[in-house]
Structure formats: C-alpha cells, structure tokens
Short mmCIF file of C-alpha atoms and ligand atoms in Angstrom, two decimals:
data_model
loop_
_atom_site.label_atom_id
_atom_site.label_comp_id
_atom_site.label_asym_id
_atom_site.label_seq_id
_atom_site.Cartn_x
_atom_site.Cartn_y
_atom_site.Cartn_z
CA UNK A 53 29.43 36.36 -14.93
CA UNK A 54 25.64 36.43 -14.54
CA UNK A 55 23.99 34.71 -11.59
CA UNK A 56 23.14 31.02 -11.87
CA UNK A 57 19.35 31.05 -12.19
CA UNK A 58 17.08 28.12 -11.51
CA UNK A 59 13.97 28.33 -13.72
CA UNK A 60 10.95 29.03 -11.48
CA UNK A 61 8.53 26.13 -10.96
CA UNK A 62 10.32 23.97 -13.51
CA UNK A 63 11.84 20.51 -13.32
CA UNK A 64 14.48 19.04 -15.60
CA UNK A 65 13.07 16.28 -17.80
CA UNK A 66 14.77 15.08 -20.96
CA UNK A 67 17.11 18.08 -21.03
CA UNK A 68 14.34 20.72 -20.80
CA UNK A 69 13.00 22.76 -17.88
CA UNK A 70 9.28 22.00 -17.79
CA UNK A 71 6.38 22.77 -15.41
CA UNK A 72 4.50 20.09 -13.51
CA UNK A 73 1.98 18.38 -15.78
CA UNK A 74 -0.95 18.21 -13.35
CA UNK A 75 -0.41 19.71 -9.97
CA UNK A 76 1.00 23.23 -10.14
CA UNK A 77 3.56 24.61 -7.74
CA UNK A 78 4.91 24.55 -4.20
CA UNK A 79 6.68 27.34 -2.27
CA UNK A 80 10.19 26.93 -0.87
CA UNK A 81 10.52 28.91 2.37
CA UNK A 82 13.46 30.76 3.90
CA UNK A 83 14.07 29.21 7.36
CA UNK A 84 15.38 32.53 8.67
CA UNK A 85 12.15 34.50 8.13
CA UNK A 86 9.47 32.11 6.75
CA UNK A 87 9.25 34.06 3.48
CA UNK A 88 8.96 32.40 0.08
CA UNK A 89 12.32 32.09 -1.72
CA UNK A 90 11.04 30.52 -4.90
CA UNK A 91 8.23 28.38 -6.31
CA UNK A 92 9.05 24.84 -7.44
CA UNK A 93 7.06 22.45 -9.60
CA UNK A 94 4.77 20.08 -7.69
CA UNK A 95 5.63 16.99 -9.66
CA UNK A 96 3.44 13.88 -9.58
CA UNK A 97 2.90 10.58 -11.32
CA UNK A 98 2.76 12.04 -14.85
CA UNK A 99 6.04 13.91 -14.36
CA UNK A 100 7.75 10.84 -12.92
CA UNK A 101 6.43 8.77 -15.85
CA UNK A 102 7.93 11.29 -18.27
CA UNK A 103 11.26 11.47 -16.44
CA UNK A 104 11.62 7.69 -16.16
CA UNK A 105 10.72 7.29 -19.84
CA UNK A 106 13.35 9.89 -20.77
CA UNK A 107 15.94 8.15 -18.62
CA UNK A 108 15.07 4.78 -20.21
CA UNK A 109 15.46 6.21 -23.71
CA UNK A 110 18.79 7.82 -22.81
CA UNK A 111 20.21 4.75 -21.08
CA UNK A 112 21.47 2.64 -24.01
CA UNK A 113 23.33 5.57 -25.57
CA UNK A 114 24.84 6.74 -22.28
CA UNK A 115 25.88 3.22 -21.24
CA UNK A 116 27.54 2.75 -24.64
CA UNK A 117 29.73 5.87 -24.38
CA UNK A 118 33.27 5.08 -23.38
CA UNK A 119 34.00 5.51 -19.67
CA UNK A 120 36.60 8.13 -20.60
CA UNK A 121 33.95 10.14 -22.45
CA UNK A 122 31.61 9.95 -19.46
CA UNK A 123 34.50 10.96 -17.21
CA UNK A 124 35.27 13.94 -19.46
CA UNK A 125 31.65 15.14 -19.29
CA UNK A 126 31.62 14.76 -15.51
CA UNK A 127 34.92 16.64 -15.45
CA UNK A 128 33.31 19.51 -17.35
CA UNK A 129 30.44 19.44 -14.87
CA UNK A 130 32.92 19.60 -11.95
CA UNK A 131 34.68 22.57 -13.60
CA UNK A 132 31.39 24.48 -13.93
CA UNK A 133 30.54 23.69 -10.30
CA UNK A 134 33.89 25.16 -9.29
CA UNK A 135 33.17 28.33 -11.29
CA UNK A 136 29.78 28.59 -9.61
CA UNK A 137 30.71 27.68 -6.06
CA UNK A 138 29.44 30.99 -4.66
CA UNK A 139 26.04 30.61 -6.39
CA UNK A 140 25.71 27.05 -5.13
CA UNK A 141 26.82 28.11 -1.64
CA UNK A 142 24.07 30.74 -1.53
CA UNK A 143 21.36 28.34 -2.71
CA UNK A 144 22.41 25.70 -0.19
CA UNK A 145 22.80 28.15 2.71
CA UNK A 146 19.57 30.08 2.20
CA UNK A 147 17.46 27.04 1.41
CA UNK A 148 18.60 25.01 4.43
CA UNK A 149 19.27 27.99 6.72
CA UNK A 150 22.93 27.17 7.32
CA UNK A 151 25.68 29.84 7.50
CA UNK A 152 27.06 30.84 4.10
CA UNK A 153 30.48 29.36 4.90
CA UNK A 154 28.74 26.01 5.57
CA UNK A 155 27.00 26.28 2.20
CA UNK A 156 30.35 27.07 0.57
CA UNK A 157 32.01 24.06 2.21
CA UNK A 158 29.18 21.82 0.95
CA UNK A 159 29.52 23.24 -2.57
CA UNK A 160 33.28 22.59 -2.58
CA UNK A 161 32.76 19.06 -1.28
CA UNK A 162 30.14 18.45 -4.00
CA UNK A 163 32.63 19.69 -6.60
CA UNK A 164 35.32 17.39 -5.20
CA UNK A 165 32.95 14.42 -5.34
CA UNK A 166 32.01 15.05 -8.97
CA UNK A 167 35.70 15.49 -9.89
CA UNK A 168 36.54 12.26 -8.03
CA UNK A 169 34.00 10.23 -10.04
CA UNK A 170 35.01 11.98 -13.26
CA UNK A 171 38.48 10.54 -12.66
CA UNK A 172 37.17 7.17 -11.49
CA UNK A 173 34.84 6.56 -14.45
CA UNK A 174 37.48 4.84 -16.58
CA UNK A 175 39.07 2.95 -13.70
CA UNK A 176 36.15 0.65 -12.97
CA UNK A 177 37.28 -2.89 -13.66
CA UNK A 178 36.04 -6.44 -13.19
CA UNK A 179 38.24 -9.32 -12.07
CA UNK A 180 39.85 -12.28 -13.78
CA UNK A 181 39.07 -15.50 -11.92
CA UNK A 182 41.33 -18.51 -11.31
CA UNK A 183 40.42 -21.62 -13.38
CA UNK A 184 40.73 -25.37 -12.87
CA UNK A 185 42.83 -25.78 -16.00
CA UNK A 186 44.38 -23.55 -18.68
CA UNK A 187 41.46 -24.42 -20.97
CA UNK A 188 39.12 -22.06 -19.18
CA UNK A 189 38.81 -18.34 -18.68
CA UNK A 190 36.61 -16.63 -16.11
CA UNK A 191 36.06 -12.91 -15.60
CA UNK A 192 33.51 -10.36 -14.46
CA UNK A 193 32.17 -7.29 -16.24
CA UNK A 194 30.80 -4.41 -14.14
CA UNK A 195 27.62 -3.15 -15.78
CA UNK A 196 25.26 -0.29 -14.95
CA UNK A 197 21.80 -1.14 -13.60
CA UNK A 198 19.87 1.15 -15.96
CA UNK A 199 17.63 3.89 -14.57
CA UNK A 200 18.53 4.83 -11.00
CA UNK A 201 16.01 6.59 -8.77
CA UNK A 202 17.67 8.90 -6.25
CA UNK A 203 15.52 10.36 -3.45
CA UNK A 204 17.14 12.84 -1.07
CA UNK A 205 16.53 14.71 2.21
CA UNK A 206 16.87 18.45 2.85
CA UNK A 207 19.84 18.73 5.17
CA UNK A 208 22.84 18.60 2.78
CA UNK A 209 21.09 18.52 -0.60
CA UNK A 210 23.88 19.78 -2.89
CA UNK A 211 26.49 17.41 -1.51
CA UNK A 212 24.14 14.41 -1.44
CA UNK A 213 23.08 15.04 -5.04
CA UNK A 214 26.70 14.95 -6.13
CA UNK A 215 27.45 11.90 -3.97
CA UNK A 216 24.68 9.85 -5.58
CA UNK A 217 24.30 11.23 -9.09
CA UNK A 218 28.01 11.41 -9.98
CA UNK A 219 28.88 7.73 -9.31
CA UNK A 220 25.63 6.58 -10.92
CA UNK A 221 26.39 8.51 -14.12
CA UNK A 222 30.09 7.60 -14.10
CA UNK A 223 29.12 3.92 -14.05
CA UNK A 224 26.84 4.38 -17.09
CA UNK A 225 23.41 4.63 -15.43
CA UNK A 226 20.87 7.33 -16.09
CA UNK A 227 19.19 9.07 -13.15
CA UNK A 228 15.89 10.49 -11.98
CA UNK A 229 16.50 12.58 -8.87
CA UNK A 230 13.73 13.61 -6.44
CA UNK A 231 15.17 16.19 -4.02
CA UNK A 232 13.35 17.12 -0.84
CA UNK A 233 10.49 19.58 -1.29
CA UNK A 234 11.88 21.44 1.74
CA UNK A 235 15.28 22.32 0.19
CA UNK A 236 15.49 21.50 -3.54
CA UNK A 237 17.38 24.52 -4.85
CA UNK A 238 20.96 23.21 -4.58
CA UNK A 239 20.11 20.00 -6.49
CA UNK A 240 18.27 22.01 -9.16
CA UNK A 241 21.26 24.34 -9.56
CA UNK A 242 23.59 21.36 -9.80
CA UNK A 243 21.35 19.81 -12.48
CA UNK A 244 21.42 23.04 -14.51
CA UNK A 245 25.23 22.94 -14.42
CA UNK A 246 25.21 19.30 -15.56
CA UNK A 247 23.00 20.34 -18.48
CA UNK A 248 25.36 23.22 -19.34
CA UNK A 249 28.31 20.81 -19.15
CA UNK A 250 26.78 18.81 -22.00
CA UNK A 251 25.47 15.77 -20.15
CA UNK A 252 22.94 14.58 -22.75
CA UNK A 253 19.16 15.03 -22.40
CA UNK A 254 17.49 12.32 -20.33
CA UNK A 255 20.70 11.19 -18.63
CA UNK A 256 20.10 13.28 -15.50
CA UNK A 257 16.48 14.25 -14.77
CA UNK A 258 15.05 16.01 -11.72
CA UNK A 259 11.43 15.82 -10.58
CA UNK A 260 10.51 18.05 -7.64
CA UNK A 261 7.52 17.60 -5.34
CA UNK A 262 6.17 16.02 -2.20
CA UNK A 263 7.27 12.67 -0.79
CA UNK A 264 3.74 11.29 -0.83
CA UNK A 265 3.36 12.25 -4.50
CA UNK A 266 6.56 12.45 -6.56
CA UNK A 267 8.56 10.40 -4.00
CA UNK A 268 6.12 7.49 -3.92
CA UNK A 269 5.59 7.66 -7.70
CA UNK A 270 9.34 7.41 -8.30
CA UNK A 271 10.32 4.74 -5.78
CA UNK A 272 7.41 2.48 -6.81
CA UNK A 273 7.84 3.03 -10.55
CA UNK A 274 8.13 -0.20 -12.57
CA UNK A 275 10.53 1.53 -14.98
CA UNK A 276 13.38 1.99 -12.50
CA UNK A 277 16.20 -0.50 -11.97
CA UNK A 278 17.78 0.71 -8.73
CA UNK A 279 16.80 2.92 -5.78
CA UNK A 280 19.10 5.08 -3.76
CA UNK A 281 17.32 6.60 -0.80
CA UNK A 282 18.74 9.03 1.76
CA UNK A 283 16.36 10.13 4.50
CA UNK A 284 14.69 9.04 7.70
CA UNK A 285 14.58 5.45 8.89
CA UNK A 286 10.76 5.43 8.80
CA UNK A 287 10.62 6.50 5.14
CA UNK A 288 13.49 4.13 4.34
CA UNK A 289 11.33 1.20 5.45
CA UNK A 290 8.51 2.35 3.13
CA UNK A 291 10.93 2.74 0.23
CA UNK A 292 12.34 -0.73 0.82
CA UNK A 293 8.82 -2.15 0.66
CA UNK A 294 8.29 -0.37 -2.66
CA UNK A 295 11.59 -1.81 -3.90
CA UNK A 296 10.42 -5.30 -2.90
CA UNK A 297 7.30 -4.97 -5.05
CA UNK A 298 9.38 -4.22 -8.13
CA UNK A 299 12.28 -6.41 -6.99
CA UNK A 300 14.92 -3.75 -7.52
CA UNK A 301 18.06 -3.30 -5.43
CA UNK A 302 17.89 -0.53 -2.88
CA UNK A 303 20.60 1.42 -1.09
CA UNK A 304 19.51 3.11 2.13
CA UNK A 305 21.30 5.89 4.01
CA UNK A 306 19.16 6.69 7.05
CA UNK A 307 19.24 8.29 10.47
CA UNK A 308 21.81 8.27 13.24
CA UNK A 309 22.43 8.83 16.95
CA UNK A 310 26.20 9.09 16.91
CA UNK A 311 28.26 9.04 20.10
CA UNK A 312 31.32 11.08 20.96
CA UNK A 313 33.13 8.95 23.55
CA UNK A 314 35.59 10.86 25.72
CA UNK A 315 38.09 8.92 27.82
CA UNK A 316 39.90 10.55 30.76
CA UNK A 317 43.17 10.82 28.82
CA UNK A 318 41.62 12.68 25.84
CA UNK A 319 43.02 16.00 24.68
CA UNK A 320 40.06 18.13 25.73
CA UNK A 321 41.32 21.25 23.98
CA UNK A 322 40.87 19.40 20.70
CA UNK A 323 37.82 17.37 21.69
CA UNK A 324 35.51 20.01 23.21
CA UNK A 325 35.24 22.36 20.18
CA UNK A 326 34.78 19.34 17.90
CA UNK A 327 32.02 17.94 20.12
CA UNK A 328 30.21 21.30 20.17
CA UNK A 329 30.65 21.58 16.39
CA UNK A 330 29.39 18.04 15.88
CA UNK A 331 25.94 18.92 17.24
CA UNK A 332 25.67 22.56 16.17
CA UNK A 333 26.95 22.30 12.59
CA UNK A 334 23.88 22.62 10.37
CA UNK A 335 21.92 23.14 13.62
CA UNK A 336 22.38 19.45 14.45
CA UNK A 337 20.54 18.42 11.30
CA UNK A 338 23.15 15.95 10.10
CA UNK A 339 22.70 12.19 9.93
CA UNK A 340 26.07 11.76 11.66
CA UNK A 341 25.50 14.55 14.24
CA UNK A 342 27.26 13.83 17.53
CA UNK A 343 24.04 13.80 19.55
CA UNK A 344 25.23 11.52 22.37
CA UNK A 345 28.18 12.50 24.55
CA UNK A 346 29.60 9.63 26.62
CA UNK A 347 32.17 10.82 29.17
CA UNK A 348 34.41 8.91 31.56
CA UNK A 349 33.06 9.69 35.07
CA UNK A 350 36.39 11.05 36.38
CA UNK A 351 36.25 13.99 33.93
CA UNK A 352 32.49 14.28 33.55
CA UNK A 353 32.09 17.50 35.56
CA UNK A 354 34.89 19.29 33.70
CA UNK A 355 33.72 18.12 30.26
CA UNK A 356 30.11 19.05 30.98
CA UNK A 357 31.11 22.52 32.14
CA UNK A 358 33.29 23.13 29.08
CA UNK A 359 30.75 21.75 26.61
CA UNK A 360 27.99 23.88 28.17
CA UNK A 361 30.22 26.97 27.84
CA UNK A 362 30.96 26.03 24.24
CA UNK A 363 27.28 25.56 23.39
CA UNK A 364 26.36 28.87 25.05
CA UNK A 365 29.02 30.66 23.01
CA UNK A 366 27.58 29.47 19.68
CA UNK A 367 26.45 32.54 17.71
CA UNK A 368 23.09 32.21 15.97
CA UNK A 369 22.19 34.09 12.84
CA UNK A 370 20.74 34.04 9.36
CA UNK A 371 22.60 32.43 6.46
CA UNK A 372 24.01 35.74 5.21
CA UNK A 373 25.19 36.83 8.67
CA UNK A 374 27.40 33.76 8.38
CA UNK A 375 27.83 33.09 12.11
CA UNK A 376 28.06 29.62 13.72
CA UNK A 377 24.53 28.24 13.51
CA UNK A 378 21.32 29.02 11.68
CA UNK A 379 17.67 28.16 12.27
CA UNK A 380 16.15 24.73 11.79
CA UNK A 381 14.99 24.06 8.27
CA UNK A 382 11.22 24.31 8.79
CA UNK A 383 8.51 25.14 11.26
CA UNK A 384 7.65 21.44 11.38
CA UNK A 385 11.23 20.51 12.24
CA UNK A 386 11.37 23.12 15.00
CA UNK A 387 8.08 21.86 16.49
CA UNK A 388 9.48 18.34 16.42
CA UNK A 389 12.69 19.33 18.24
CA UNK A 390 10.81 21.47 20.78
CA UNK A 391 8.52 18.50 21.40
CA UNK A 392 11.54 16.44 22.48
CA UNK A 393 12.73 19.29 24.73
CA UNK A 394 9.33 19.72 26.37
CA UNK A 395 9.12 16.01 27.12
CA UNK A 396 12.69 15.56 28.42
CA UNK A 397 12.33 16.98 32.00
CA UNK A 398 9.25 14.80 32.54
CA UNK A 399 11.39 11.76 31.79
CA UNK A 400 13.98 12.95 34.33
CA UNK A 401 16.51 14.80 32.12
CA UNK A 402 18.10 18.04 33.37
CA UNK A 403 18.45 20.94 30.94
CA UNK A 404 21.90 22.46 31.56
CA UNK A 405 22.00 24.71 28.47
CA UNK A 406 19.35 26.03 26.09
CA UNK A 407 16.23 23.92 26.12
CA UNK A 408 13.88 26.13 24.13
CA UNK A 409 13.46 28.41 21.13
CA UNK A 410 16.35 30.84 20.75
CA UNK A 411 15.86 34.54 21.35
CA UNK A 412 16.63 35.74 17.85
CA UNK A 413 14.81 38.58 16.08
CA UNK A 414 12.79 37.94 12.93
CA UNK A 415 10.56 34.94 12.37
CA UNK A 416 13.20 32.29 11.89
CA UNK A 417 12.91 28.75 13.20
CA UNK A 418 15.76 28.99 15.71
CA UNK A 419 16.32 26.61 18.64
CA UNK A 420 19.00 27.29 21.28
CA UNK A 421 21.96 24.89 21.46
CA UNK A 422 20.85 22.53 24.19
CA UNK A 423 22.61 20.19 26.62
CA UNK A 424 20.70 17.57 28.60
CA UNK A 425 22.28 15.82 31.58
CA UNK A 426 20.92 13.11 33.85
CA UNK A 427 19.66 11.13 30.88
CA UNK A 428 19.54 7.38 30.54
CA UNK A 429 19.00 4.82 27.84
CA UNK A 430 15.25 4.60 28.49
CA UNK A 431 14.60 8.20 27.46
CA UNK A 432 13.39 9.28 24.01
CA UNK A 433 16.12 11.95 23.82
CA UNK A 434 18.74 9.18 24.04
CA UNK A 435 17.00 6.62 21.83
CA UNK A 436 15.53 8.67 18.98
CA UNK A 437 17.09 10.86 16.34
CA UNK A 438 16.14 14.44 17.25
CA UNK A 439 17.82 16.18 14.29
CA UNK A 440 18.42 19.44 16.11
CA UNK A 441 21.12 21.08 18.26
CA UNK A 442 20.46 18.84 21.26
CA UNK A 443 23.21 16.96 23.10
CA UNK A 444 22.55 14.27 25.71
CA UNK A 445 25.35 13.45 28.21
CA UNK A 446 25.90 10.07 29.86
CA UNK A 447 28.80 8.92 32.08
CA UNK A 448 30.76 5.64 31.94
CA UNK A 449 33.63 3.88 33.69
CA UNK A 450 36.16 1.94 31.61
CA UNK A 451 36.31 0.75 28.01
CA UNK A 452 33.82 -2.10 28.39
CA UNK A 453 31.06 0.20 29.61
CA UNK A 454 31.94 2.80 26.99
CA UNK A 455 31.49 0.19 24.25
CA UNK A 456 28.24 -1.02 25.83
CA UNK A 457 26.82 2.52 25.78
CA UNK A 458 28.11 3.22 22.27
CA UNK A 459 26.26 0.14 21.04
CA UNK A 460 23.12 0.82 23.08
CA UNK A 461 21.24 2.34 20.15
CA UNK A 462 19.25 1.15 17.16
CA UNK A 463 21.48 3.25 14.89
CA UNK A 464 24.99 2.50 13.60
CA UNK A 465 26.34 5.39 11.57
CA UNK A 466 29.38 7.06 13.16
CA UNK A 467 31.24 6.65 16.46
CA UNK A 468 33.96 9.10 17.55
CA UNK A 469 36.50 8.03 20.13
CA UNK A 470 38.62 10.56 21.99
CA UNK A 471 41.67 9.11 23.79
CA UNK A 472 45.47 9.25 23.86
CA UNK A 473 45.70 5.45 24.12
CA UNK A 474 45.81 3.91 20.65
CA UNK A 475 45.11 0.37 21.87
CA UNK A 476 42.01 1.51 23.73
CA UNK A 477 40.85 3.46 20.69
CA UNK A 478 41.28 0.46 18.41
CA UNK A 479 39.62 -1.97 20.86
CA UNK A 480 36.60 0.33 20.98
CA UNK A 481 36.72 0.86 17.20
CA UNK A 482 36.62 -2.90 16.61
CA UNK A 483 33.79 -3.53 19.04
CA UNK A 484 31.43 -0.74 18.11
CA UNK A 485 28.63 -1.65 15.68
CA UNK A 486 28.88 1.36 13.45
CA UNK A 487 29.60 1.91 9.76
CA UNK A 488 32.21 4.57 10.45
CA UNK A 489 34.61 5.26 13.31
CA UNK A 490 36.69 8.40 13.87
CA UNK A 491 39.49 8.66 16.41
CA UNK A 492 40.47 12.02 17.88
CA UNK A 493 38.45 13.85 15.27
CA UNK A 494 34.79 14.19 14.46
CA UNK A 495 34.06 12.51 11.18
CA UNK A 496 36.59 11.77 8.46
CA UNK A 497 38.52 15.02 8.00
CA UNK A 498 41.82 14.31 6.28
CA UNK A 499 40.78 11.06 4.55
CA UNK A 500 39.99 11.11 0.84
CA UNK A 501 37.19 8.86 -0.41
CA UNK A 502 36.20 7.68 3.10
CA UNK A 503 33.40 5.15 2.59
CA UNK A 504 30.15 6.52 4.01
CA UNK A 505 29.15 3.19 5.52
CA UNK A 506 26.20 2.41 7.73
CA UNK A 507 25.00 -0.45 9.95
CA UNK A 508 21.80 -1.37 11.84
CA UNK A 509 18.86 1.06 11.46
CA UNK A 510 21.16 3.63 9.83
CA UNK A 511 20.92 1.63 6.63
CA UNK A 512 23.42 -0.01 4.31
CA UNK A 513 25.59 1.84 1.91
CA UNK A 514 29.19 2.20 0.88
CA UNK A 515 28.88 5.64 -0.64
CA UNK A 516 31.64 8.19 -0.42
CA UNK A 517 34.64 6.72 -2.18
CA UNK A 518 35.44 4.32 -4.97
CA UNK A 519 33.07 1.76 -3.41
CA UNK A 520 30.18 4.03 -4.45
CA UNK A 521 31.01 3.34 -8.08
CA UNK A 522 30.58 -0.37 -7.36
CA UNK A 523 27.25 0.30 -5.66
CA UNK A 524 25.95 1.64 -8.96
CA UNK A 525 27.06 -1.42 -10.94
CA UNK A 526 26.16 -5.07 -11.08
CA UNK A 527 28.79 -7.63 -11.99
CA UNK A 528 28.22 -10.07 -14.79
CA UNK A 529 30.27 -13.27 -14.48
CA UNK A 530 31.53 -14.84 -17.71
CA UNK A 531 32.89 -18.43 -17.98
CA UNK A 532 34.61 -19.46 -21.24
CA UNK A 533 35.85 -22.88 -22.32
CA UNK A 534 38.67 -22.54 -24.83
CA UNK A 535 38.10 -25.29 -27.41
CA UNK A 536 41.08 -27.11 -28.93
CA UNK A 537 42.14 -25.67 -32.30
P1 LIG B 174 12.41 11.98 4.86
O1 LIG B 174 12.58 10.52 5.02
O2 LIG B 174 11.20 12.62 5.42
O3 LIG B 174 12.44 12.40 3.32
C1 LIG B 174 13.50 12.05 2.46
C2 LIG B 174 13.02 12.13 1.02
O4 LIG B 174 12.04 11.11 0.79
C3 LIG B 174 12.34 13.44 0.63
O5 LIG B 174 12.71 13.76 -0.69
C4 LIG B 174 10.86 13.11 0.73
O6 LIG B 174 10.08 13.94 -0.10
C5 LIG B 174 10.85 11.68 0.25
N1 LIG B 174 9.74 10.86 0.76
C6 LIG B 174 8.97 11.05 1.86
N2 LIG B 174 8.08 10.04 1.98
C7 LIG B 174 8.31 9.20 0.95
C8 LIG B 174 7.73 7.95 0.56
N3 LIG B 174 6.74 7.38 1.26
N4 LIG B 174 8.23 7.34 -0.55
C9 LIG B 174 9.24 7.89 -1.23
N5 LIG B 174 9.82 9.07 -0.92
C10 LIG B 174 9.36 9.71 0.17
O7 LIG B 174 13.74 12.65 5.46
P2 LIG B 174 14.05 14.18 5.69
O8 LIG B 174 13.23 14.68 6.86
O9 LIG B 174 13.97 14.89 4.39
O10 LIG B 174 15.61 14.13 6.09
C11 LIG B 174 16.06 13.90 7.38
C12 LIG B 174 16.52 12.47 7.54
O11 LIG B 174 17.53 12.16 6.58
C13 LIG B 174 17.18 12.21 8.89
O12 LIG B 174 16.67 11.01 9.43
C14 LIG B 174 18.65 12.05 8.55
O13 LIG B 174 19.39 11.26 9.46
C15 LIG B 174 18.58 11.43 7.19
N6 LIG B 174 19.85 11.59 6.47
C16 LIG B 174 20.67 10.50 6.32
C17 LIG B 174 21.91 10.61 5.68
C18 LIG B 174 22.83 9.43 5.53
O14 LIG B 174 23.73 9.48 4.70
N7 LIG B 174 22.64 8.38 6.30
C19 LIG B 174 22.30 11.85 5.18
C20 LIG B 174 21.46 12.94 5.34
C21 LIG B 174 20.22 12.80 5.98
#
C-alpha cells in the first residue's frame, strides 16, 4: 500500500484539491526541530466563498439521501481510516509533536468516532407528542441546519475533525472545515480519505489558512447556517460575535483548568500516574488537561513528593522516538508557557520540578514537566489556562473546601475526583460546576459515547456521543388536526 499523500499547498473544495486563489502558501513546522514539514494553502475570503458555495450546492442532494446511505458512506470512510491508521498517526504525531503512540491512539479514536456516527445516522428520530384529543397528531422531525462551519485548534486535530465532521454529515449537513494553520495535516489526510470513500464533492470541504483570514472569513460568512468552534476562550468570544451578526447557532468548545482532587483515602498507586499523565499527555496541551492538583492536607507532602518524582521521570523526545512527552507545538506556544513560569516565583509560587526549557538536543520547543507549589487562587498560574506541562498544587481540608476550590475557576470542563468513598465522590460530583466528572480515573476511559460537555467559560457543547448528532440538527414541530371523514 502506498503512503497516504496530502497534496502540497492544496485545499479540498468541491471534491478537488486546489491552491489558494489569492494568497499563496504557508509552511507547517515540525515542533521537534523547527524545520518545514509541508506547505499548505493560505486560504482567504475567495477560497471560503468557493467552499461555502460548493457546500450550499451539495446540501440539498446530501440532505435528501437516505440516512442509511449516508451511514454507509461514513462506514466506508471509517474503514479507510482504519486501513490508514499508521499514516494518520504519523501526520498527527509529527505535526503536533506528540509521541507516535499518542498519534496512533488519536487516529484510532477518530476512526471509532466516524464508525459510531456511521451507525447512528439512521437512528436519529423525532418524538411523537401527546395530544388533547384523538383528533390531533403532533410530532417532531430532526432536520439538518445546512452548511456547517467547523473551525478547529491544533492540539488534537485528527480526532476533533472526526468528532465534528462525522455527526454533521451523518445528520445531513454539508461542512466547510478550517483546521488550525499550526497543525492541519491530520484533518487534510482525513478529508482525502473521505473523498476516497465516495463522500460526494462539496459535502466535506477544507479551507486551510490563518485565523485572521480564512477563520474570520468562514465564521462571518453569510452563507453558513451553523458554527462549531473549538479553540481558546478569547477566540470563542469573537466567533460568537460573528455568529450574532448572521444570527446562526454556535457551538463552542473552549479552554479548561481541570482539577484532580485527591482525598486522603484515594488509591495513590492508581491516582499518581494518572495525575502525571493528565498534565504531560500531549505536553499538557489538552483542553481537559489536569492542570490543578487539589490535595487533602494530611497527604499533601506524600502526594507532592510522588507527583514530583513522576514528573521528573517523564521521558522527553521527538515524535518518532515515541517516548512519554514531546515538545510544545510552536515557538509561540513555548514562549507563552515560559512566560507563565518566569512570572510564577514573583507571585509567590515555588518551583518544585522543572520550571524552564528542557535540556533536549536539537531545536525542538521542549519545556520540562513542571510542578508549582505554594500557589493560591490569586495567581495567574492557577487562574489561566497555560496549555503546557505545568501543574499547580493546592491543599484543602474536607469535602466542602475541596468543592470550593474545584469551583474557584472561570472554566468548567472536567473535574476528576480520587477517593474510596462513593458518597463523598458523588457529593463532590453533584456540586462541581463542570461539564464532565470522572471518579477514580482521569477522563472517561471505559465509557462509550461519553458526552463531551462543558460549562462556564469552557463553552457549551454536548459533543462526543449520540447527543452530538442532535447538536447538528434542528427539530421541526408538526401539529396536525385530523378532519372528520
Ligand atoms: P485558537 O482559538 O487560537 O484557534 C482555534 C482556531 O480558530 C484556529 O483554526 C484558528 O486559526 C482560528 N481562529 C483564530 N482567530 C480566529 C477568529 N478571530 N475568527 C475565527 N477563527 C479564528 O486556539 P488554539 O491555540 O488553536 O487551540 C488551543 C485552545 O483550544 C485551548 O484554549 C484549548 O483549551 C482549546 N481546545 C478546546 C477543546 C474543547 O473541546 N473544549 C479541545 C481542544 C482544544
């Protein structure tokens, strides 16, 4: 089998790989050595106009296909993704800088998501409503919105493309996807496989380019009917303003500052590696990264010591060395993270592990796994999303204070509770203002179709499981009076 190639400096519009109309190309850099991996098209207004027009033309035909037919095409796409998992893993890993096994896991998850929505496409139903007398009938019909704009970040691009494009297509929408200019290769590879699977021209389009150009052009385009945005909270606000101007629904999946909360009765042999993994996986560049560690005071010294040892044992390397953690995605991202680290001691934080660039050969954008102690809620490192391998530790006494600290953040994405006491875990789970809660695990391992919900400044979304299919549909309500015959 030949390698899965992504056409250089091309974007997928109306089923064809085409160059940018006006603005040329942009380089995609390897985070491990700052070298150019590939050129991409620098899409702008004219490219977005063309992609939206193609998606509009394709919409009536795609929406009119039977859900089973759409499911079958998505199923073919999922099968091709499975055949090409290694290619996708390499694109994802090299582009983002994550270890190859992390890229492979993302590719498998993307495949599972596409297969899930292939199966769900013909199971989307409305409801029949109760009526005041037998002479009436009331029901709802789930309908696609039309053209969905999907704008994505760089941290898990292959998986996020699948998670947004697959439900949108399954529900009968057409899509224009704008991946991040920093790591667009996984989404482009996934789009090529969708094309090979026979998803018709115009149904799934990809425009690459900068946020200020292609991103703004897409999210403010009068020809779109729905926006799905995944990215930072600041950009999410701008996208929501653009959505207001065109009065289109918007789904936002934004930043996080997720706590791991460790009670004195927790199984530390399970918790410690998970806590270290939660902030070093993808070099801490995950929206749900466990960046705050809240520990019951009676075990704080032991937990701190073990977490520091765990962080210091993390092996850094390039994507193809496939160790535990890679570099940050870009020079800009590394400068941002180092900025937080430089400012932390001045605010009173103590660096107990890492705290600076990592000593790794080559010109990669590595930062050492870092642990900060002596922090409090007033500090930037506790309040703001750092998006790097930086863990801030705070102590608490009792469930009430644990919940207070968990909620002491603008974000509300994920909260992880570590305890042997099920009542305590469920009290905390009910009181935390967070879209997702995990108990004695980090994240949702073991649950299929876990809704990727968010609250507060983390956004609002129900992506992840069957609910995502509903997010890409609007319900039409029908009331019928049955006349006497
Ligand atoms: P970002 O907000 O800078 O960019 C996201 C996307 O929006 C990119 O494609 C970018 O080109 C585009 N963009 C930038 N400015 C725009 C504008 N004014 N209008 C329209 N589009 C614009 O985010 P990032 O740095 O790429 O990604 C990191 C962020 O993503 C973090 O905050 C992280 O928490 C978040 N994230 C959230 C989730 C989630 O599910 N909640 C998942 C992954 C990442």
